[in-house]
């Protein structure tokens, strides 16, 4: 599973750093190419020479190589990696990661990483039990990072409690399980719609909605992380993408979104329709700004927009999987189930505006996934990144 994988091994300054040598050795043995990045404090615990000898790559620790002036690009490293493993992760580094304090090469690379990040904490039991550590670890979880829990046992202080870094062979096993489950969209084309549509009234006004695109963009990032080529058909939003495998097609109206989505759907394996498409558009948008002075308020006649989900549902071929969203305010389950059938979807993700923190604009969502056979799985309020992970886990398990 790890053969040929590019892995950044981040080592921070704790006594468990001596175990990182064994971890580096096991990763290399499993076929991975390993690039070690150490914090300055980590070098007090283990010599960089040990790690560069084991991995065959010079260890990076500073932003520049002192004698050559060569700059180490954290951005390039972040793009190169298939996974980033930070082991051991001290309380201090976990705090910096949680709060974006980018004062060393390891943290800047962490902030630039596009690949999944695995964090193996190691510290004394009191530090482990401190509420700030618990809060910082919960931040990392909400960013989609994987926490490889510390074990209980005898610690370097000779106290006994939770804080021992997980054993290197178990960290490797964790990565192997992750890659066997998650790197499962390699070679697939995933099409995602996101954001609102704007329907022109005149050159300065439109009918729109509150969608920020955050849900659709999180899905696009998740699909790309799992190895897919992603086409993201996006309505007008300020959210941006970072993964190089995502091509963004920008549209404004529902008619434009339909054209772009239909084109991308032709060779898509999976399509997820997270956009909030306006159901109606002005029948005759004015070419000139409608003047207020001397005019009665205009009466705007509306026409129905095309239903993109239903159109793709008609075009769907064997082997293509179509996933819709349902944004409801009442009769949620019945309305979502009806949309699933009517639009010929394979699965629908229900979110309700009745749930605080769910739906438009927020960084969180609370969903129920409903399958064609009526099975429904609900989850608690989570970050949109975590929701995107759950949706892809479900899609892959089903299809
Ligand atoms: O963008 P965010 O701020 O992160 O918010 C996320 C979200 C709330 C927009 C998202 O989670 C969501 O629920 N998206 C679907 C919103 C919606 O339009 O739901 P609907 O129940 O009206 O539509 C049902 C399905 O048909 C959706 O997949 C929708 O994309 C699709 N549809 C709707 C109308 C239309 N004319 N064409 C469509 O394809």
CSV table of C-alpha atoms and ligand atoms in Angstrom, one decimal, residues 193 195 210-215 273-279 305-309 324-328 339 343 351 359-361 365 384, ligand 1:
chain,number,residue,atom,x,y,z
A,193,UNK,CA,-21.3,21.5,-8.7
A,195,UNK,CA,-22.2,27.6,-5.0
A,210,UNK,CA,-26.8,32.5,0.2
A,211,UNK,CA,-24.6,29.5,-0.9
A,212,UNK,CA,-20.9,30.1,-0.2
A,213,UNK,CA,-19.7,27.1,-2.2
A,214,UNK,CA,-17.9,25.8,1.0
A,215,UNK,CA,-19.7,22.4,0.9
A,273,UNK,CA,-24.6,18.2,-7.1
A,274,UNK,CA,-24.0,20.5,-4.1
A,275,UNK,CA,-24.9,23.7,-5.9
A,276,UNK,CA,-27.9,25.7,-4.8
A,277,UNK,CA,-29.4,26.3,-8.3
A,278,UNK,CA,-32.0,29.1,-8.6
A,279,UNK,CA,-35.3,27.5,-9.5
A,305,UNK,CA,-34.8,27.2,-14.8
A,306,UNK,CA,-33.7,23.8,-16.1
A,307,UNK,CA,-33.3,21.1,-13.4
A,308,UNK,CA,-29.6,20.1,-13.7
A,309,UNK,CA,-29.9,17.0,-11.4
A,324,UNK,CA,-27.8,15.1,-5.1
A,325,UNK,CA,-28.2,17.3,-2.1
A,326,UNK,CA,-31.5,18.3,-0.6
A,327,UNK,CA,-31.8,21.6,1.4
A,328,UNK,CA,-35.1,21.4,3.3
A,339,UNK,CA,-36.2,14.3,-4.9
A,343,UNK,CA,-34.4,13.1,-10.3
A,351,UNK,CA,-29.3,19.1,5.2
A,359,UNK,CA,-26.6,24.5,5.4
A,360,UNK,CA,-25.6,27.9,3.8
A,361,UNK,CA,-22.4,29.8,4.6
A,365,UNK,CA,-22.9,20.9,8.3
A,384,UNK,CA,-17.7,20.6,6.0
B,1,LIG,O1,-22.5,26.4,-0.4
B,1,LIG,P1,-22.6,26.4,1.1
B,1,LIG,O2,-22.8,27.7,1.7
B,1,LIG,O3,-21.5,25.6,1.7
B,1,LIG,O4,-24.0,25.6,1.4
B,1,LIG,C1,-24.1,24.3,1.1
B,1,LIG,C2,-25.5,24.0,0.6
B,1,LIG,C3,-26.5,24.3,1.7
B,1,LIG,C4,-25.8,24.9,-0.7
B,1,LIG,C5,-25.5,22.5,0.2
B,1,LIG,O5,-25.2,21.7,1.3
B,1,LIG,C6,-26.8,22.0,-0.4
B,1,LIG,O6,-27.8,21.6,0.3
B,1,LIG,N1,-26.9,22.1,-1.8
B,1,LIG,C7,-28.2,21.9,-2.5
B,1,LIG,C8,-29.1,23.1,-2.4
B,1,LIG,C9,-30.4,22.9,-3.2
B,1,LIG,O7,-30.6,23.6,-4.1
B,1,LIG,O8,-31.2,21.9,-2.8
B,1,LIG,P2,-32.6,21.6,-3.5
B,1,LIG,O9,-33.3,20.7,-2.5
B,1,LIG,O10,-33.3,22.8,-3.9
B,1,LIG,O11,-32.2,20.8,-4.8
B,1,LIG,C10,-32.1,19.4,-4.8
B,1,LIG,C11,-31.0,18.9,-5.8
B,1,LIG,O12,-31.3,19.3,-7.1
B,1,LIG,C12,-29.6,19.5,-5.4
B,1,LIG,O13,-28.6,18.6,-5.7
B,1,LIG,C13,-29.5,20.7,-6.4
B,1,LIG,O14,-28.1,21.0,-6.8
B,1,LIG,C14,-30.3,20.2,-7.6
B,1,LIG,N2,-30.9,21.2,-8.4
B,1,LIG,C15,-31.9,22.0,-7.9
B,1,LIG,C16,-32.6,22.9,-8.8
B,1,LIG,C17,-32.2,23.0,-10.1
B,1,LIG,N3,-32.8,23.8,-10.9
B,1,LIG,N4,-31.3,22.2,-10.6
B,1,LIG,C18,-30.6,21.3,-9.8
B,1,LIG,O15,-29.7,20.5,-10.2
